[in-house]
Short mmCIF file of N, CA and C in Angstrom, two decimals:
data_model
loop_
_atom_site.label_atom_id
_atom_site.label_comp_id
_atom_site.label_asym_id
_atom_site.label_seq_id
_atom_site.Cartn_x
_atom_site.Cartn_y
_atom_site.Cartn_z
N GLU C 1 -27.72 101.92 95.43
CA GLU C 1 -26.33 103.23 95.15
C GLU C 1 -26.37 103.97 94.18
N GLN C 2 -26.72 105.56 94.44
CA GLN C 2 -27.51 106.44 93.47
C GLN C 2 -28.83 105.90 92.81
N GLY C 3 -29.58 105.02 93.12
CA GLY C 3 -30.67 104.66 92.82
C GLY C 3 -30.34 103.80 91.94
N HIS C 4 -29.07 103.10 91.82
CA HIS C 4 -29.37 102.20 91.24
C HIS C 4 -29.06 100.81 92.06
N SER C 5 -30.02 99.61 92.53
CA SER C 5 -30.08 98.31 93.21
C SER C 5 -28.89 98.09 92.74
N VAL C 6 -27.93 97.44 94.01
CA VAL C 6 -26.47 96.32 93.88
C VAL C 6 -26.73 95.10 93.26
N ASP C 7 -28.41 94.59 94.00
CA ASP C 7 -27.99 93.48 93.69
C ASP C 7 -28.62 92.29 92.60
N ILE C 8 -28.65 93.38 91.08
CA ILE C 8 -29.27 92.46 89.68
C ILE C 8 -28.24 93.43 89.51
N TYR C 9 -27.95 92.60 87.51
CA TYR C 9 -27.21 92.38 86.77
C TYR C 9 -25.77 92.13 87.63
N LEU C 10 -25.45 90.83 87.78
CA LEU C 10 -24.54 91.16 89.02
C LEU C 10 -23.72 89.46 88.78
N CYS C 11 -22.52 89.37 88.12
CA CYS C 11 -21.92 88.77 87.93
C CYS C 11 -20.39 88.05 88.68
N ASP C 12 -20.92 87.40 90.13
CA ASP C 12 -18.80 86.99 90.80
C ASP C 12 -18.71 86.81 90.08
N SER C 13 -18.16 85.51 89.45
CA SER C 13 -17.13 84.86 88.81
C SER C 13 -16.72 86.11 87.94
N GLU C 14 -17.67 87.05 86.72
CA GLU C 14 -16.63 87.65 86.17
C GLU C 14 -15.68 88.93 86.26
N LEU C 15 -16.76 89.16 88.20
CA LEU C 15 -16.02 90.07 88.46
C LEU C 15 -14.82 89.69 89.44
N ARG C 16 -14.67 88.58 89.85
CA ARG C 16 -13.85 88.18 90.95
C ARG C 16 -12.49 88.03 89.90
N GLU C 17 -12.58 87.05 88.63
CA GLU C 17 -11.82 87.50 87.03
C GLU C 17 -11.42 88.55 86.49
N GLY C 18 -12.28 89.59 86.15
CA GLY C 18 -11.92 91.02 86.16
C GLY C 18 -11.18 91.52 86.65
N TRP C 19 -11.04 91.36 88.14
CA TRP C 19 -10.73 91.84 88.91
C TRP C 19 -9.46 91.68 89.47
N VAL C 20 -9.07 90.71 89.37
CA VAL C 20 -7.73 90.29 89.38
C VAL C 20 -6.74 90.72 88.31
N ARG C 21 -7.55 90.60 87.01
CA ARG C 21 -6.09 90.85 86.04
C ARG C 21 -6.48 93.00 86.12
N ARG C 22 -7.45 93.28 86.74
CA ARG C 22 -7.35 94.45 86.64
C ARG C 22 -7.03 95.27 88.12
N SER C 23 -6.46 94.61 89.32
CA SER C 23 -5.79 95.40 90.80
C SER C 23 -4.93 94.35 91.01
N ASN C 24 -3.98 94.65 91.97
CA ASN C 24 -3.18 93.11 92.74
C ASN C 24 -3.94 93.48 94.27
N ILE C 25 -5.09 93.95 94.37
CA ILE C 25 -5.55 93.90 95.30
C ILE C 25 -6.31 92.65 95.42
N PRO C 26 -6.66 91.70 96.34
CA PRO C 26 -7.71 90.39 96.29
C PRO C 26 -8.65 90.68 96.49
N PHE C 27 -9.90 90.50 95.68
CA PHE C 27 -11.22 90.65 95.69
C PHE C 27 -11.63 90.05 97.07
N ASP C 28 -11.39 89.41 98.17
CA ASP C 28 -12.25 89.22 99.16
C ASP C 28 -11.53 90.21 100.29
N SER C 29 -10.49 90.97 100.22
CA SER C 29 -9.35 91.16 101.22
C SER C 29 -10.34 92.68 101.49
N ILE C 30 -10.98 92.49 103.03
CA ILE C 30 -11.00 93.42 104.25
C ILE C 30 -10.90 94.89 103.95
N ILE C 31 -11.89 95.99 103.64
CA ILE C 31 -11.07 97.39 103.50
C ILE C 31 -11.36 97.55 105.06
N PRO C 32 -10.27 98.46 106.03
CA PRO C 32 -10.22 98.34 107.08
C PRO C 32 -11.59 99.46 107.79
N PRO C 33 -11.50 100.61 106.89
CA PRO C 33 -12.02 102.13 107.72
C PRO C 33 -13.98 100.73 108.19
N GLU C 34 -14.60 100.46 106.98
CA GLU C 34 -16.04 100.21 107.31
C GLU C 34 -16.34 98.14 107.45
N GLY C 35 -14.84 97.64 106.80
CA GLY C 35 -14.64 96.33 106.85
C GLY C 35 -15.83 95.72 106.14
N LYS C 36 -15.51 96.62 104.49
CA LYS C 36 -16.78 95.82 103.40
C LYS C 36 -15.74 94.65 103.02
N THR C 37 -15.29 94.36 101.36
CA THR C 37 -14.48 93.53 101.45
C THR C 37 -14.36 94.28 100.45
N GLN C 38 -13.79 94.16 99.53
CA GLN C 38 -13.12 94.56 98.04
C GLN C 38 -13.82 94.87 97.34
N GLY C 39 -14.64 93.62 97.33
CA GLY C 39 -15.22 93.35 96.22
C GLY C 39 -17.04 93.40 96.36
N GLU C 40 -17.25 93.76 97.49
CA GLU C 40 -18.44 94.83 98.21
C GLU C 40 -18.29 95.96 97.71
N VAL C 41 -17.53 96.71 97.43
CA VAL C 41 -17.14 98.24 97.56
C VAL C 41 -17.00 98.52 95.65
N LEU C 42 -15.92 97.06 94.92
CA LEU C 42 -16.41 97.55 93.43
C LEU C 42 -17.84 96.75 93.11
N MET C 43 -18.62 96.73 93.55
CA MET C 43 -19.95 96.38 93.62
C MET C 43 -20.72 97.60 93.19
N ARG C 44 -20.71 98.32 94.76
CA ARG C 44 -21.24 99.69 94.93
C ARG C 44 -20.96 100.99 93.59
N TYR C 45 -19.75 100.45 93.63
CA TYR C 45 -18.85 101.63 93.21
C TYR C 45 -19.41 101.27 90.85
N LEU C 46 -19.77 100.54 90.40
CA LEU C 46 -20.33 100.24 89.79
C LEU C 46 -21.79 100.56 89.50
N ALA C 47 -21.85 99.96 90.19
CA ALA C 47 -23.88 100.87 91.13
C ALA C 47 -23.83 101.74 90.57
N SER C 48 -22.83 102.36 91.40
CA SER C 48 -23.25 104.14 91.49
C SER C 48 -22.98 105.02 89.56
N MET C 49 -22.01 103.91 89.06
CA MET C 49 -21.73 104.12 87.61
C MET C 49 -23.13 104.35 86.56
N GLY C 50 -23.81 103.38 87.08
CA GLY C 50 -25.09 102.86 86.45
C GLY C 50 -24.41 101.68 85.51
N HIS C 51 -23.21 100.97 85.92
CA HIS C 51 -23.24 99.72 85.05
C HIS C 51 -23.57 98.54 85.64
N ARG C 52 -23.51 97.03 84.38
CA ARG C 52 -23.70 96.09 85.37
C ARG C 52 -22.50 95.81 86.10
N ARG C 53 -22.84 94.74 86.85
CA ARG C 53 -21.89 94.32 88.36
C ARG C 53 -21.06 93.33 87.30
N ASP C 54 -20.08 92.89 86.16
CA ASP C 54 -19.48 91.88 85.28
C ASP C 54 -18.76 92.47 84.82
N SER C 55 -18.35 91.54 84.09
CA SER C 55 -17.25 91.98 82.93
C SER C 55 -17.32 93.55 82.27
N VAL C 56 -18.16 93.46 81.87
CA VAL C 56 -18.47 94.13 80.85
C VAL C 56 -18.46 95.55 81.48
N GLY C 57 -18.91 95.97 82.88
CA GLY C 57 -18.77 97.31 83.81
C GLY C 57 -17.67 97.21 84.37
N LEU C 58 -16.65 96.49 84.31
CA LEU C 58 -15.13 96.24 84.90
C LEU C 58 -14.80 97.58 83.57
N THR C 59 -15.19 97.19 82.00
CA THR C 59 -14.42 97.84 80.85
C THR C 59 -14.31 99.70 81.20
N PHE C 60 -15.55 100.13 81.74
CA PHE C 60 -15.61 101.50 82.09
C PHE C 60 -14.92 101.64 83.14
N LEU C 61 -13.94 100.98 83.62
CA LEU C 61 -13.62 101.91 84.90
C LEU C 61 -11.84 102.03 84.30
N SER C 62 -11.88 103.76 85.14
CA SER C 62 -10.66 104.56 84.21
C SER C 62 -9.39 103.72 85.07
N PRO C 63 -8.17 104.54 85.40
CA PRO C 63 -7.26 103.71 86.31
C PRO C 63 -7.98 105.26 87.89
N ASP C 64 -8.34 105.94 87.00
CA ASP C 64 -9.01 107.15 88.68
C ASP C 64 -9.73 106.07 89.47
N ASP C 65 -10.67 105.62 88.77
CA ASP C 65 -11.65 104.38 89.04
C ASP C 65 -11.34 103.32 90.13
N LEU C 66 -10.41 102.90 89.38
CA LEU C 66 -9.50 102.00 90.01
C LEU C 66 -9.07 102.12 91.75
N GLN C 67 -8.19 103.17 91.49
CA GLN C 67 -7.90 103.95 92.85
C GLN C 67 -9.17 104.40 93.52
N ALA C 68 -9.65 104.65 93.68
CA ALA C 68 -10.55 105.12 94.42
C ALA C 68 -11.11 104.23 95.20
N ILE C 69 -11.55 102.69 94.18
CA ILE C 69 -12.22 101.42 95.08
C ILE C 69 -11.29 101.07 95.59
N GLU C 70 -9.85 101.02 95.56
CA GLU C 70 -9.12 100.60 96.35
C GLU C 70 -8.59 100.83 97.62
N GLU C 71 -9.32 102.48 97.36
CA GLU C 71 -8.79 103.27 98.72
C GLU C 71 -10.46 103.01 99.63
N GLY C 72 -11.77 102.45 98.92
CA GLY C 72 -12.75 102.53 99.68
C GLY C 72 -13.54 103.27 99.07
N ARG C 73 -13.31 103.71 97.88
CA ARG C 73 -14.67 104.64 98.07
C ARG C 73 -15.75 103.80 97.57
N THR C 74 -17.23 103.86 97.82
CA THR C 74 -18.31 103.36 97.25
C THR C 74 -19.11 103.66 95.95
N ALA C 75 -18.59 104.98 96.15
CA ALA C 75 -19.65 105.68 95.04
C ALA C 75 -18.38 106.44 94.31
N VAL C 76 -19.07 106.87 92.71
CA VAL C 76 -18.22 107.38 92.34
C VAL C 76 -18.42 109.02 92.94
N GLY C 77 -18.81 109.48 93.08
CA GLY C 77 -19.31 110.96 93.59
C GLY C 77 -18.06 111.40 95.09
N LEU C 78 -17.39 110.42 95.61
CA LEU C 78 -16.10 110.49 96.48
C LEU C 78 -15.30 110.07 95.30
N ARG C 79 -15.09 110.22 94.24
CA ARG C 79 -13.61 109.90 94.35
C ARG C 79 -12.90 111.38 93.92
N GLY C 80 -11.59 111.38 94.05
CA GLY C 80 -10.96 112.17 94.43
C GLY C 80 -11.48 113.53 95.32
N ARG C 81 -12.58 112.88 96.52
CA ARG C 81 -12.50 113.90 97.35
C ARG C 81 -11.89 113.61 99.08
N GLY C 82 -12.23 114.77 100.18
CA GLY C 82 -11.29 114.39 101.28
C GLY C 82 -11.85 113.63 102.08
N PRO C 83 -11.11 113.42 103.22
CA PRO C 83 -11.69 112.89 104.44
C PRO C 83 -13.28 113.07 105.17
N LEU C 84 -13.45 114.75 105.24
CA LEU C 84 -14.68 115.32 105.86
C LEU C 84 -15.68 114.90 104.79
N TYR C 85 -15.57 115.22 103.87
CA TYR C 85 -15.97 115.06 102.53
C TYR C 85 -17.15 113.21 102.47
N THR C 86 -15.77 112.51 102.35
CA THR C 86 -16.40 111.21 102.34
C THR C 86 -17.55 111.00 104.15
N TYR C 87 -16.43 111.46 104.68
CA TYR C 87 -17.69 110.87 106.01
C TYR C 87 -19.00 111.40 106.39
N ILE C 88 -19.07 112.88 105.49
CA ILE C 88 -20.36 113.35 105.85
C ILE C 88 -20.90 112.79 104.74
N TRP C 89 -20.37 111.94 103.54
CA TRP C 89 -21.46 111.45 102.62
C TRP C 89 -21.67 110.38 103.45
N ARG C 90 -20.94 109.59 103.85
CA ARG C 90 -21.33 108.48 104.45
C ARG C 90 -22.26 108.91 105.87
N GLN C 91 -22.41 109.56 106.39
CA GLN C 91 -23.68 109.78 107.54
C GLN C 91 -24.81 109.87 106.54
N LEU C 92 -24.83 110.38 105.56
CA LEU C 92 -26.54 111.14 105.08
C LEU C 92 -26.31 110.00 104.65
N GLN C 93 -25.18 109.02 103.59
CA GLN C 93 -26.05 107.59 103.21
C GLN C 93 -27.19 106.94 104.17
N GLY C 94 -26.21 107.35 105.30
CA GLY C 94 -26.42 106.08 106.76
C GLY C 94 -28.22 106.36 106.97
N ILE C 95 -28.52 107.69 106.61
CA ILE C 95 -29.37 108.49 107.20
C ILE C 95 -30.63 108.42 106.74
N GLU C 96 -30.07 107.95 104.82
CA GLU C 96 -31.02 107.62 104.27
C GLU C 96 -31.66 106.13 104.42
N ARG C 97 -30.30 105.28 104.24
CA ARG C 97 -30.94 103.74 104.40
C ARG C 97 -31.89 103.41 106.32
N GLU C 98 -31.41 104.47 107.38
CA GLU C 98 -32.24 104.37 108.34
C GLU C 98 -33.90 104.78 108.24
N MET C 99 -34.44 105.81 106.98
CA MET C 99 -34.99 106.03 107.24
C MET C 99 -36.50 105.20 105.94
N VAL C 100 -35.12 104.50 105.58
CA VAL C 100 -35.68 103.43 104.00
C VAL C 100 -36.21 101.57 105.01
N ASP C 101 -35.18 101.86 106.24
CA ASP C 101 -34.99 100.53 106.84
C ASP C 101 -34.62 100.66 107.89
N ASP C 102 -35.76 100.41 109.07
CA ASP C 102 -34.70 100.51 109.84
C ASP C 102 -34.13 99.54 110.96
N THR C 103 -33.98 98.59 109.98
CA THR C 103 -33.36 97.27 110.71
C THR C 103 -31.72 97.14 110.65
N VAL C 104 -31.61 98.22 109.31
CA VAL C 104 -30.10 97.97 108.94
C VAL C 104 -29.29 99.28 110.45
N ALA C 105 -27.90 98.97 110.62
CA ALA C 105 -27.32 98.90 111.65
C ALA C 105 -26.89 100.60 111.45
N PRO C 106 -27.59 101.10 112.88
CA PRO C 106 -27.38 103.13 112.51
C PRO C 106 -26.05 103.83 112.45
N CYS C 107 -25.68 104.64 111.53
CA CYS C 107 -24.79 105.38 111.31
C CYS C 107 -24.34 106.26 112.43
N ASP C 108 -23.68 106.68 112.94
CA ASP C 108 -22.92 107.43 114.22
C ASP C 108 -23.72 109.01 113.83
N ALA C 109 -23.98 108.81 112.77
CA ALA C 109 -25.23 110.93 113.11
C ALA C 109 -26.32 110.01 113.75
N ILE C 110 -26.80 108.83 113.36
CA ILE C 110 -27.87 108.30 113.66
C ILE C 110 -27.64 108.53 115.30
N ARG C 111 -26.95 107.18 115.34
CA ARG C 111 -26.81 107.27 117.18
C ARG C 111 -26.73 108.44 117.77
N LEU C 112 -25.58 109.62 117.31
CA LEU C 112 -25.46 110.60 118.52
C LEU C 112 -27.07 111.34 118.63
N TYR C 113 -27.93 111.57 117.64
CA TYR C 113 -29.25 111.87 117.62
C TYR C 113 -29.89 110.72 118.68
N ARG C 114 -29.85 109.81 118.33
CA ARG C 114 -30.34 108.70 119.52
C ARG C 114 -30.07 109.56 121.08
N GLY C 115 -28.69 109.66 120.99
CA GLY C 115 -28.17 109.94 122.45
C GLY C 115 -28.51 111.22 122.88
N ILE C 116 -28.72 112.28 121.96
CA ILE C 116 -29.35 113.87 122.50
C ILE C 116 -30.95 113.65 122.67
N ARG C 117 -31.56 112.80 121.61
CA ARG C 117 -32.94 113.20 121.79
C ARG C 117 -32.94 111.56 123.50
N ALA C 118 -32.52 111.51 123.68
CA ALA C 118 -32.85 110.38 125.09
C ALA C 118 -32.02 111.45 125.95
N THR C 119 -30.95 112.32 126.00
CA THR C 119 -30.70 112.23 127.38
C THR C 119 -31.85 114.00 127.15
N LEU C 120 -32.25 114.67 126.47
CA LEU C 120 -32.77 115.63 126.56
C LEU C 120 -34.18 115.41 126.71
N HIS C 121 -34.82 114.75 126.35
CA HIS C 121 -36.52 113.82 127.31
C HIS C 121 -35.61 113.16 127.99
N ASP C 122 -35.07 112.60 128.67
CA ASP C 122 -35.09 112.06 130.31
C ASP C 122 -35.10 110.23 129.85
N GLN C 123 -35.37 109.97 128.71
CA GLN C 123 -35.56 108.22 128.90
C GLN C 123 -34.30 107.67 128.90
N PRO C 124 -33.86 106.57 129.97
CA PRO C 124 -33.25 105.70 130.78
C PRO C 124 -32.64 104.77 129.51
N THR C 125 -33.55 104.73 128.81
CA THR C 125 -33.34 103.57 127.63
C THR C 125 -31.99 103.19 126.57
N HIS C 126 -31.49 104.70 126.60
CA HIS C 126 -30.76 104.77 125.26
C HIS C 126 -29.33 106.04 126.52
N ALA C 127 -28.52 105.13 126.20
CA ALA C 127 -27.67 105.66 127.24
C ALA C 127 -26.71 107.18 126.14
N PRO C 128 -26.46 108.10 126.67
CA PRO C 128 -25.32 109.24 125.72
C PRO C 128 -24.24 108.91 125.40
N VAL C 129 -24.36 108.85 123.64
CA VAL C 129 -22.98 108.70 123.21
C VAL C 129 -22.36 109.60 123.50
N GLY C 130 -20.79 109.10 123.79
CA GLY C 130 -19.79 109.67 125.16
C GLY C 130 -19.56 111.00 125.65
N SER C 131 -19.00 112.34 125.12
CA SER C 131 -19.00 113.39 125.89
C SER C 131 -20.37 113.88 126.18
N LEU C 132 -21.13 113.35 125.90
CA LEU C 132 -22.49 113.78 125.58
C LEU C 132 -23.11 114.71 126.52
N SER C 133 -23.38 113.52 127.68
CA SER C 133 -23.68 113.59 128.71
C SER C 133 -23.15 114.76 129.70
N LEU C 134 -21.75 114.98 129.92
CA LEU C 134 -20.91 116.19 130.19
C LEU C 134 -20.85 117.52 130.11
N LEU C 135 -21.67 117.10 128.42
CA LEU C 135 -22.25 118.69 127.50
C LEU C 135 -23.41 119.55 128.73
N ILE C 136 -24.37 117.82 128.36
CA ILE C 136 -25.84 118.52 128.86
C ILE C 136 -25.62 119.00 130.48
N ASP C 137 -24.77 118.25 131.56
CA ASP C 137 -24.49 119.11 132.20
C ASP C 137 -23.87 120.09 132.37
N LEU C 138 -22.89 120.37 131.33
CA LEU C 138 -22.46 122.24 131.36
C LEU C 138 -23.58 123.10 131.43
N ALA C 139 -24.50 122.72 129.92
CA ALA C 139 -25.30 123.28 129.45
C ALA C 139 -26.16 123.95 131.10
N GLY C 140 -26.58 122.75 131.73
CA GLY C 140 -27.73 123.33 132.96
C GLY C 140 -26.63 123.89 134.28
N LEU C 141 -25.54 123.50 133.90
CA LEU C 141 -24.71 124.70 134.88
C LEU C 141 -23.93 126.48 134.27
N VAL C 142 -23.86 126.61 133.31
CA VAL C 142 -24.00 127.68 132.64
C VAL C 142 -24.66 127.79 132.04
N GLY C 143 -25.47 127.29 131.45
CA GLY C 143 -26.32 127.91 130.52
C GLY C 143 -26.10 127.68 129.11
N TRP C 144 -27.14 127.19 128.22
CA TRP C 144 -27.19 127.01 126.99
C TRP C 144 -25.81 127.96 125.67
N MET C 145 -26.56 129.08 126.22
CA MET C 145 -25.24 129.90 125.37
C MET C 145 -23.79 130.32 125.43
N ALA C 146 -22.98 129.64 127.17
CA ALA C 146 -22.15 129.68 126.74
C ALA C 146 -22.27 128.42 126.39
N THR C 147 -22.49 127.19 126.32
CA THR C 147 -22.34 125.62 126.18
C THR C 147 -21.85 125.42 124.63
N LEU C 148 -23.47 126.71 124.00
CA LEU C 148 -22.73 126.62 122.48
C LEU C 148 -21.53 127.31 121.94
N LEU C 149 -20.80 128.81 122.76
CA LEU C 149 -20.11 129.14 122.64
C LEU C 149 -18.78 128.23 122.37
N LEU C 150 -19.04 127.38 123.51
CA LEU C 150 -18.16 126.23 123.78
C LEU C 150 -17.71 125.55 122.53
N LEU C 151 -18.85 124.87 122.12
CA LEU C 151 -19.07 124.16 120.96
C LEU C 151 -18.14 124.84 119.54
N LEU C 152 -18.96 125.78 119.57
CA LEU C 152 -18.10 126.65 118.10
C LEU C 152 -16.77 126.46 118.45
N ALA C 153 -16.36 127.15 119.42
CA ALA C 153 -15.03 127.00 119.87
C ALA C 153 -14.32 125.62 119.80
N SER C 154 -14.98 124.60 120.28
CA SER C 154 -14.33 123.45 120.12
C SER C 154 -13.76 123.02 118.33
N LEU C 155 -15.18 123.26 117.51
CA LEU C 155 -15.08 122.82 116.51
C LEU C 155 -13.98 123.64 115.81
N THR C 156 -13.87 125.08 115.46
CA THR C 156 -13.04 125.46 115.43
C THR C 156 -11.46 125.11 115.17
N LEU C 157 -11.59 124.41 116.89
CA LEU C 157 -9.85 124.45 117.49
C LEU C 157 -9.58 123.02 116.37
N SER C 158 -11.22 121.73 116.44
CA SER C 158 -10.48 120.82 115.85
C SER C 158 -10.57 121.25 114.47
N LEU C 159 -11.49 121.42 113.59
CA LEU C 159 -11.11 122.33 112.43
C LEU C 159 -9.51 122.26 112.03
N LEU C 160 -9.03 123.17 112.94
CA LEU C 160 -7.74 123.72 112.49
C LEU C 160 -6.67 122.48 113.05
N LEU C 161 -6.75 121.44 114.09
CA LEU C 161 -6.38 120.64 113.89
C LEU C 161 -6.25 119.50 112.53
N ALA C 162 -7.52 119.41 112.54
CA ALA C 162 -7.72 118.99 111.46
C ALA C 162 -7.22 119.23 110.23
N TYR C 163 -6.65 120.12 109.77
CA TYR C 163 -6.48 120.77 109.04
C TYR C 163 -5.04 121.04 108.49
N ARG C 164 -4.25 121.30 109.71
CA ARG C 164 -2.63 120.89 109.93
C ARG C 164 -2.43 119.86 110.45
N ARG C 165 -3.03 119.01 111.03
CA ARG C 165 -2.25 117.87 111.96
C ARG C 165 -2.48 116.35 111.28
N GLY C 166 -3.33 116.63 110.22
CA GLY C 166 -4.54 115.52 110.13
C GLY C 166 -4.99 115.04 110.88
N TYR C 167 -5.32 115.35 112.38
CA TYR C 167 -6.91 114.40 113.24
C TYR C 167 -8.25 114.74 112.71
N TRP C 168 -8.73 114.39 111.96
CA TRP C 168 -9.78 113.63 110.67
C TRP C 168 -10.52 113.79 111.73
N TRP C 169 -10.18 112.49 112.48
CA TRP C 169 -11.57 111.78 113.46
C TRP C 169 -11.89 113.04 114.67
N LEU C 170 -11.62 114.36 114.90
CA LEU C 170 -11.27 114.87 116.62
C LEU C 170 -12.52 116.17 115.15
N ALA C 171 -12.22 117.17 114.29
CA ALA C 171 -13.01 117.34 113.30
C ALA C 171 -14.46 116.60 112.95
N GLU C 172 -14.64 115.34 112.67
CA GLU C 172 -15.53 114.90 111.96
C GLU C 172 -16.37 114.55 113.54
N GLY C 173 -15.99 114.03 114.65
CA GLY C 173 -16.59 114.18 115.36
C GLY C 173 -17.90 115.72 116.60
N THR C 174 -16.73 116.24 116.65
CA THR C 174 -17.40 117.49 116.91
C THR C 174 -18.18 118.68 115.50
N TRP C 175 -17.75 118.02 114.27
CA TRP C 175 -18.80 118.23 112.84
C TRP C 175 -20.49 117.71 113.45
N VAL C 176 -20.19 116.52 114.02
CA VAL C 176 -21.15 115.47 114.09
C VAL C 176 -22.39 116.20 114.96
N PHE C 177 -21.66 116.34 116.18
CA PHE C 177 -22.28 116.59 117.67
C PHE C 177 -23.14 118.05 117.05
N TRP C 178 -21.89 119.26 116.23
CA TRP C 178 -22.22 120.45 116.35
C TRP C 178 -23.34 120.65 115.63
N VAL C 179 -23.77 119.70 114.19
CA VAL C 179 -24.97 120.29 113.62
C VAL C 179 -25.91 119.21 114.01
N LEU C 180 -25.74 118.72 114.88
CA LEU C 180 -26.87 117.64 115.29
C LEU C 180 -27.79 118.62 116.19
N LEU C 181 -26.49 119.07 117.32
CA LEU C 181 -27.66 119.88 118.27
C LEU C 181 -28.27 121.17 118.23
N ILE C 182 -27.18 121.66 116.74
CA ILE C 182 -28.04 122.99 116.39
C ILE C 182 -29.49 122.75 115.62
N ALA C 183 -29.66 121.11 115.28
CA ALA C 183 -30.69 121.01 114.38
C ALA C 183 -31.94 120.04 115.36
N LEU C 184 -31.76 120.37 116.66
CA LEU C 184 -32.78 119.88 117.84
C LEU C 184 -33.43 121.09 118.01
#
């Protein structure tokens, strides 16, 4: 995490005891977005700060740090950031993990990239992701320029909906698709 190994300088029993004193959330509770336990998030957060994962490392946590950990933020760089920034951070982190170790589960961006690549190269082994095949078919019918304009309009609309109404999932999916399509 941030160049620091998470698995060294770790004392699980001290973390459990210290966490009970500092937070009302149980150490083994699951945090919904990614399915990590509160303890795993705590360990990764401490690693991102460069501290040991023990009772001494817990003393460096401020109230803002505790709130960020309880919200599921795994790195100090995500503290106080919005959902779109956090999503992009996690996608980039997933891409980095994919480049280092191909055995980890790929992130949304990697799955989308593989789907686009498989569709463009007619490889039937990878199914396209979501509505990708519909967009590729649309591009064949009306041309790539019209499809890119449609994607730009959909990105703009989804960002407006995310800003005004809180539909971040729509903006995130459209944004990732748009960036990967441009990258190809």
